[in-house]
PDB file of C-alpha atoms in Angstrom:
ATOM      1  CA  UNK A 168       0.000   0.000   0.000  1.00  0.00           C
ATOM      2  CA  UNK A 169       1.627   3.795  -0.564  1.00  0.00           C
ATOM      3  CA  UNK A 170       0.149   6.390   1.397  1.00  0.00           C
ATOM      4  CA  UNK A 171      -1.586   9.164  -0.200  1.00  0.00           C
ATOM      5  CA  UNK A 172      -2.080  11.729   2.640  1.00  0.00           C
ATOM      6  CA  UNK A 173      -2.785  12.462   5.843  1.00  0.00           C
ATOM      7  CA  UNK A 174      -6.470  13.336   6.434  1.00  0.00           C
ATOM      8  CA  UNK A 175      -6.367  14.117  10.146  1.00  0.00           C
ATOM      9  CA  UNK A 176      -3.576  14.713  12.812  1.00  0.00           C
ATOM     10  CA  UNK A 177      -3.443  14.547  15.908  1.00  0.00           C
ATOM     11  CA  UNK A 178      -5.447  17.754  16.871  1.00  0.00           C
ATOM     12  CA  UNK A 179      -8.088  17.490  14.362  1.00  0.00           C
ATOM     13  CA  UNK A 180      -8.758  13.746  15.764  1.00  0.00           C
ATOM     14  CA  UNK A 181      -8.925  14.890  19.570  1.00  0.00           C
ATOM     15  CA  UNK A 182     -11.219  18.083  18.307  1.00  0.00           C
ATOM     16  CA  UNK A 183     -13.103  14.956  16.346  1.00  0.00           C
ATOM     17  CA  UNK A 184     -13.892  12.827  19.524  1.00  0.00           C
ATOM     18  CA  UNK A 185     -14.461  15.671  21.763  1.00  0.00           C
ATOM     19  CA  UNK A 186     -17.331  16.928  19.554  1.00  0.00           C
ATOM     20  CA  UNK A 187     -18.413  13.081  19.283  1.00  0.00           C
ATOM     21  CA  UNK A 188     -18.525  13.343  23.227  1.00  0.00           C
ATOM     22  CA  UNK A 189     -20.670  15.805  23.590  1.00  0.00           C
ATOM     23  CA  UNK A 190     -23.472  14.734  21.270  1.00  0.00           C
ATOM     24  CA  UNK A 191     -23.710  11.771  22.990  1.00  0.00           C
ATOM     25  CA  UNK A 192     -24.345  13.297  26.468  1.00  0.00           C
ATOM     26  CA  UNK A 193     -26.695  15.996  24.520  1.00  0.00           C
ATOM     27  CA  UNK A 194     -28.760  13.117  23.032  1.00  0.00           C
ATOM     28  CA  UNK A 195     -28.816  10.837  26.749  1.00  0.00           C
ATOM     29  CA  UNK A 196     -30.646  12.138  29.999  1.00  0.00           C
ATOM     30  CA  UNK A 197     -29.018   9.891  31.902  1.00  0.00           C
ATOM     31  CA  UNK A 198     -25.329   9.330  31.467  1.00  0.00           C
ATOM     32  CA  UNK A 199     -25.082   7.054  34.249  1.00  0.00           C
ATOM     33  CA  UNK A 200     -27.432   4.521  31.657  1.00  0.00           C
ATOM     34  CA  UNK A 201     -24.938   4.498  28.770  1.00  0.00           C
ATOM     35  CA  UNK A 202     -22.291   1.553  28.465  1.00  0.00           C
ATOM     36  CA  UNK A 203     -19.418   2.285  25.949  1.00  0.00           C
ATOM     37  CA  UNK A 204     -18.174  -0.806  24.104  1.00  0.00           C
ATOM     38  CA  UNK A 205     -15.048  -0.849  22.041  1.00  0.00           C
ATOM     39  CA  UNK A 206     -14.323  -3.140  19.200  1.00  0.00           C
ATOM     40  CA  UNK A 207     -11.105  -4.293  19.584  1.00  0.00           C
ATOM     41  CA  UNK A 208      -8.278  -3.216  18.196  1.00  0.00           C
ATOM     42  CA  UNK A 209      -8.676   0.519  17.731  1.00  0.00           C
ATOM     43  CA  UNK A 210     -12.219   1.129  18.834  1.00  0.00           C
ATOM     44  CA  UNK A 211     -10.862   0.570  22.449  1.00  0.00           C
ATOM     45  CA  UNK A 212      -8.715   3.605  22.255  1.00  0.00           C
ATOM     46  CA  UNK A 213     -11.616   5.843  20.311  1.00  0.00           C
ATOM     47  CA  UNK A 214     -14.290   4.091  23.165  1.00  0.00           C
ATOM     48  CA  UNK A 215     -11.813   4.985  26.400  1.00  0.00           C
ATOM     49  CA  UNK A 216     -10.916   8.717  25.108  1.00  0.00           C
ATOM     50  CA  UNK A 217     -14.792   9.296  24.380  1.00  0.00           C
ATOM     51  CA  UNK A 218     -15.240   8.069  28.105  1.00  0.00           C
ATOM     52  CA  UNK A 219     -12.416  10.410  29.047  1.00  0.00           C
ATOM     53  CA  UNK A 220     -14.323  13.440  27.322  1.00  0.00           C
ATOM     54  CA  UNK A 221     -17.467  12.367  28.701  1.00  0.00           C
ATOM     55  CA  UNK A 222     -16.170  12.193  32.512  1.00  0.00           C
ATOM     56  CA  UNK A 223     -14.442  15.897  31.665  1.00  0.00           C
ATOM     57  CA  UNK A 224     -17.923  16.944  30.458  1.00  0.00           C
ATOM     58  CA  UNK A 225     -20.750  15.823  33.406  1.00  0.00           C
ATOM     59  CA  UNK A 226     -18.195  14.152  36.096  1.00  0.00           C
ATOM     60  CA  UNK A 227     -19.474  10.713  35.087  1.00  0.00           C
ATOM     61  CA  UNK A 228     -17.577   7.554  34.583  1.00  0.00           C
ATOM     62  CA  UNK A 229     -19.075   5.709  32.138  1.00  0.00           C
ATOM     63  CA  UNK A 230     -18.019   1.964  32.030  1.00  0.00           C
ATOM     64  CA  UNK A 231     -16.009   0.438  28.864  1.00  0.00           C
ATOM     65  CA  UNK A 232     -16.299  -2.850  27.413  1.00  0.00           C
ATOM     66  CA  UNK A 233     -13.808  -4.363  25.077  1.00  0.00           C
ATOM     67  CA  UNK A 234     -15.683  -6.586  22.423  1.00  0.00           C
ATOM     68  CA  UNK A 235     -13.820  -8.801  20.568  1.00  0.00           C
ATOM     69  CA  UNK A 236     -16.098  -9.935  17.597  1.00  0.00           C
ATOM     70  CA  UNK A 237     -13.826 -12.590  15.940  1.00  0.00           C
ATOM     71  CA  UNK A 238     -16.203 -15.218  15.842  1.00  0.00           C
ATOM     72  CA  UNK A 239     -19.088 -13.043  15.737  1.00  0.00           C
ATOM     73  CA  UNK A 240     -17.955 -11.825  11.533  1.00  0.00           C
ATOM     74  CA  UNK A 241     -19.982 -13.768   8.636  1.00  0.00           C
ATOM     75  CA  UNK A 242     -16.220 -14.156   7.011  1.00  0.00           C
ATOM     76  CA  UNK A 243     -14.731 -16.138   9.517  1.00  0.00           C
ATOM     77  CA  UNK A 244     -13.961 -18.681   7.410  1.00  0.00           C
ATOM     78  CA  UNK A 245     -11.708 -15.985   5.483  1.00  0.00           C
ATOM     79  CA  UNK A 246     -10.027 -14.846   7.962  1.00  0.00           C
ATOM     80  CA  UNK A 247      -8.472 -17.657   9.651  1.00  0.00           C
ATOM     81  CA  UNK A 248      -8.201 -21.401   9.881  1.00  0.00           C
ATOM     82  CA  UNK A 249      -7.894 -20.801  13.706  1.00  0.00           C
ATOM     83  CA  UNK A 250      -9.008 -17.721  14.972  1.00  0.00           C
ATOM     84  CA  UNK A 251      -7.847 -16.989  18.166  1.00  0.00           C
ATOM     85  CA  UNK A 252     -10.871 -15.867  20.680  1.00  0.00           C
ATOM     86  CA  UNK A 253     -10.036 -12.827  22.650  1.00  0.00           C
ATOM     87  CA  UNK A 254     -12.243 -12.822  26.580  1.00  0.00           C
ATOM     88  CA  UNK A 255     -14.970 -10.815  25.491  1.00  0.00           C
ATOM     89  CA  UNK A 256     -17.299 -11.242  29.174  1.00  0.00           C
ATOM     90  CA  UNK A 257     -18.084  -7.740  29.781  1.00  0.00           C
ATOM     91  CA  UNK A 258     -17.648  -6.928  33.732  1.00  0.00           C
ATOM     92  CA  UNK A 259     -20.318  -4.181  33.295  1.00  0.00           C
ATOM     93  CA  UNK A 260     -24.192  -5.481  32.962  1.00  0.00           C
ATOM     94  CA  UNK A 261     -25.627  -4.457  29.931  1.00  0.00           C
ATOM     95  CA  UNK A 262     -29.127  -5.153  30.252  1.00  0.00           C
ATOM     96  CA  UNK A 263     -31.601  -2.183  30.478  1.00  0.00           C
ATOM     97  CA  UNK A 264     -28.354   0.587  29.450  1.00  0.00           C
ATOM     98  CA  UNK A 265     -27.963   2.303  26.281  1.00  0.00           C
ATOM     99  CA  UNK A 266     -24.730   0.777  24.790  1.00  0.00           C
ATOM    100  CA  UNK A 267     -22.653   2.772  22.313  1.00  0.00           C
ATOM    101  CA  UNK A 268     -20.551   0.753  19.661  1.00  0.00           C
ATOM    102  CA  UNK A 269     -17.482   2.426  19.329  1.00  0.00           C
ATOM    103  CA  UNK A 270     -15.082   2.182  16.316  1.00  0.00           C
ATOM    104  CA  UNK A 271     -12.546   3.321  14.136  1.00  0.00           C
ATOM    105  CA  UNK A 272     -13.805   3.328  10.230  1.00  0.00           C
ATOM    106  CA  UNK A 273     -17.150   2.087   9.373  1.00  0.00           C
ATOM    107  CA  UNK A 274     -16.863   0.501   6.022  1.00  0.00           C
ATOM    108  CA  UNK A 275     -19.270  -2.342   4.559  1.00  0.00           C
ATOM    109  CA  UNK A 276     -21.339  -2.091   8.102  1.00  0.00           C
ATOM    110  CA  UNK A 277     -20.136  -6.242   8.689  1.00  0.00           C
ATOM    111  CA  UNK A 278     -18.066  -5.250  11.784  1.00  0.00           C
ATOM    112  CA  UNK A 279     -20.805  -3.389  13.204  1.00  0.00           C
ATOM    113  CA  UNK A 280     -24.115  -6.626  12.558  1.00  0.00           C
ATOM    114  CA  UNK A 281     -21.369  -8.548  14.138  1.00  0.00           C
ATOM    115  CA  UNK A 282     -20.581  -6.452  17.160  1.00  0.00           C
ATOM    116  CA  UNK A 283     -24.616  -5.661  17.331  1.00  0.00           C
ATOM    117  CA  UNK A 284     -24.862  -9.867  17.832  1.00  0.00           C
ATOM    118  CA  UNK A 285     -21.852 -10.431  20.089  1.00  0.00           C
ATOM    119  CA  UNK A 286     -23.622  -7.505  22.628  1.00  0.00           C
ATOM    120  CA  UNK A 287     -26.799  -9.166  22.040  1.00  0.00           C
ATOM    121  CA  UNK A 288     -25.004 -12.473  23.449  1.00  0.00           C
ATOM    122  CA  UNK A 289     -24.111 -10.252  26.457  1.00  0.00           C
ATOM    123  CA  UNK A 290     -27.318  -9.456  27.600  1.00  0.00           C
ATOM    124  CA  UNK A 291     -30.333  -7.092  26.570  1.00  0.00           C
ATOM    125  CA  UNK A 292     -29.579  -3.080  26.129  1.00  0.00           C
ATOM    126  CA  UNK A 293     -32.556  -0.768  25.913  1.00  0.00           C
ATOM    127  CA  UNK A 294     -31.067   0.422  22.823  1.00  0.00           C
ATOM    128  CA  UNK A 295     -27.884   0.291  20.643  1.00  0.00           C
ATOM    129  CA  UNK A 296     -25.929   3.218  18.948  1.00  0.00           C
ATOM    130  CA  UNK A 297     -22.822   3.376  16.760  1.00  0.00           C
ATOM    131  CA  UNK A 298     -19.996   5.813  17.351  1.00  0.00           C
ATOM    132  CA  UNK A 299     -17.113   6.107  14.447  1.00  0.00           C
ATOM    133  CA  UNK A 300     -14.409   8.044  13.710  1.00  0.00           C
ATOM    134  CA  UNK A 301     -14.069   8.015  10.275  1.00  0.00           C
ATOM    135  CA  UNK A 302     -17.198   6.726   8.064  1.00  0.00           C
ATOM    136  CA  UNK A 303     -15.710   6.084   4.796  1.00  0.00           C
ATOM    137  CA  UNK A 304     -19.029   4.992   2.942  1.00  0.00           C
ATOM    138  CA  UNK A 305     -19.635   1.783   0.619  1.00  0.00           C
ATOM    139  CA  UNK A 306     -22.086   0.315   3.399  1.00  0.00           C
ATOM    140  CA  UNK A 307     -23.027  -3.669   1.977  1.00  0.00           C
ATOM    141  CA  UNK A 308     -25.885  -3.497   5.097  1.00  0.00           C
ATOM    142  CA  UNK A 309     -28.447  -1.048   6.586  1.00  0.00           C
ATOM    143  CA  UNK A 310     -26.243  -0.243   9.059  1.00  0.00           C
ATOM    144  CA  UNK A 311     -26.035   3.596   9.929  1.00  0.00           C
ATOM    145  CA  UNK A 312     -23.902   5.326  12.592  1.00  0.00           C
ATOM    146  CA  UNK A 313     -25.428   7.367  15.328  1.00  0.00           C
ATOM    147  CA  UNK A 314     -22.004   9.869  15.431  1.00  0.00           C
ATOM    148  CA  UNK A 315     -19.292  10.431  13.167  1.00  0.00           C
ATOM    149  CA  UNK A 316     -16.065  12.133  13.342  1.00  0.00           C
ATOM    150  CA  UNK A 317     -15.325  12.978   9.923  1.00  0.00           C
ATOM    151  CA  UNK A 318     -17.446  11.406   6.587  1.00  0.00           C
ATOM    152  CA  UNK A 319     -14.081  10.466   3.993  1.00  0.00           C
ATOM    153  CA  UNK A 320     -15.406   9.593   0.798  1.00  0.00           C
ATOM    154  CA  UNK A 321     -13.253   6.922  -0.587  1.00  0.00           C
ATOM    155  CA  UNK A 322     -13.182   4.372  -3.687  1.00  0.00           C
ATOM    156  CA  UNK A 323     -12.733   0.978  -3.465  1.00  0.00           C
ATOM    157  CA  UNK A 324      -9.545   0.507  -3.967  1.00  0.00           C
ATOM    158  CA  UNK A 325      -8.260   2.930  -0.865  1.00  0.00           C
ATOM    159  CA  UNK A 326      -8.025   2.030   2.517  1.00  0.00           C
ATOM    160  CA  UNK A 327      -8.644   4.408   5.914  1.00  0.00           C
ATOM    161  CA  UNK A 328      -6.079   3.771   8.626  1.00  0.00           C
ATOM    162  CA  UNK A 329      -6.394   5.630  12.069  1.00  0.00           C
ATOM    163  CA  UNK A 330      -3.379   5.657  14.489  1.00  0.00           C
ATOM    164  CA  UNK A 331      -3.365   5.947  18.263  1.00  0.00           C
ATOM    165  CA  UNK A 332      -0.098   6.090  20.293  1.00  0.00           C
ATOM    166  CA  UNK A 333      -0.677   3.624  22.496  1.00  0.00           C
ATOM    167  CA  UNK A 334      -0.814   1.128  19.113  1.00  0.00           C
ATOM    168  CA  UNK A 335       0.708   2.674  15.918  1.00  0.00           C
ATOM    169  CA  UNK A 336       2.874   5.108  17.784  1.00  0.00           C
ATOM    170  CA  UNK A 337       1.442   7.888  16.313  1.00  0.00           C
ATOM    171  CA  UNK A 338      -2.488   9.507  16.228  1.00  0.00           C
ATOM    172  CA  UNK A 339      -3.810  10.713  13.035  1.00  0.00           C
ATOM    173  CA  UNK A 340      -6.062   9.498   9.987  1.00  0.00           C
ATOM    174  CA  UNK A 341      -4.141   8.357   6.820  1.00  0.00           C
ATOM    175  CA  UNK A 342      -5.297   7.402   3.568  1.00  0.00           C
ATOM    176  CA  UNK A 343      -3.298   4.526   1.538  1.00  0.00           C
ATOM    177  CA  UNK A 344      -3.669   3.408  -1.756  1.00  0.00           C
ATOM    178  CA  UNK A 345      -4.193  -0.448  -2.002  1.00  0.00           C
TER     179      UNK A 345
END
């Protein structure tokens, strides 16, 4: 892959999560009711620094879940002849709380049915909303986010990648050529 550009640094993806924080305490009453879930890898650091805003915001903590959705994807079969299953037992109870998916790039909308089922094997939310950074379009399901950091139109053959320290060793959006 050769990268074409950088479409966010670091800056412009904290000023993209803060304003993603605060719509979703302006949209819920009750803070205390909302459960963040992370898909792992790089929704976990989008989900925690969303629950970091959200604490700066109202004084809240809201709980984080890390959801691994390996065997939870309709192309498992594709993606390994072993997957390896990552604990996905959320220590927060889900039932009756508004739970808000929390990703990276939303693509084809596959990562998102299959974190929608894997929560739905967790327990029963009152409701479930989708958080992304970067919605890049080319959706293959009815699958629509609730908040969005930045809308990147891309073709087909280009790929988002976002960054975070604690991973890449860097934060910021890139776009590659495949």
């Amino acid at each position: 892959m050769t990268k074409k550009k950088e479409i966010m640094d670091e800056a412009a993806l904290k000023r993209a999560l803060t304003r993603l924080s605060y719509e979703i305490v302006e949209k819920h009453e009750n803070i205390k009711d909302i459960v963040l879930v992370g898909i792992k890898t790089r929704g976990i650091p989008t989900a925690n620094i969303l629950a970091s805003n959200i604490e700066n915001h109202t004084g809240v903590k809201v709980p984080i879940c890390e959801l691994d959705i390996t065997f939870y994807r309709d192309d498992l079969s594709t993606v390994a002849d072993m997957p390896e299953l990552k604990n996905s037992k959320f220590e927060t109870e889900i039932d009756k709380k508004d739970v808000i998916i929390a990703d990276d790039v939303l693509y084809t909308g596959r990562t998102a049915r299959a974190a929608i089922e894997a929560i739905f094997a967790q327990g029963r939310p009152n409701r479930i909303e989708l958080a992304v950074l970067v919605d890049r379009g080319h959706r293959e399901l009815p699958i629509r986010p609730d908040y969005i950091g930045k809308n990147i139109p891309t073709s087909q053959n280009e790929v988002v990648k976002v960054n975070f320290k604690e991973i890449d060793g860097q934060t910021n959006v890139e776009l590659y050529e495949k």
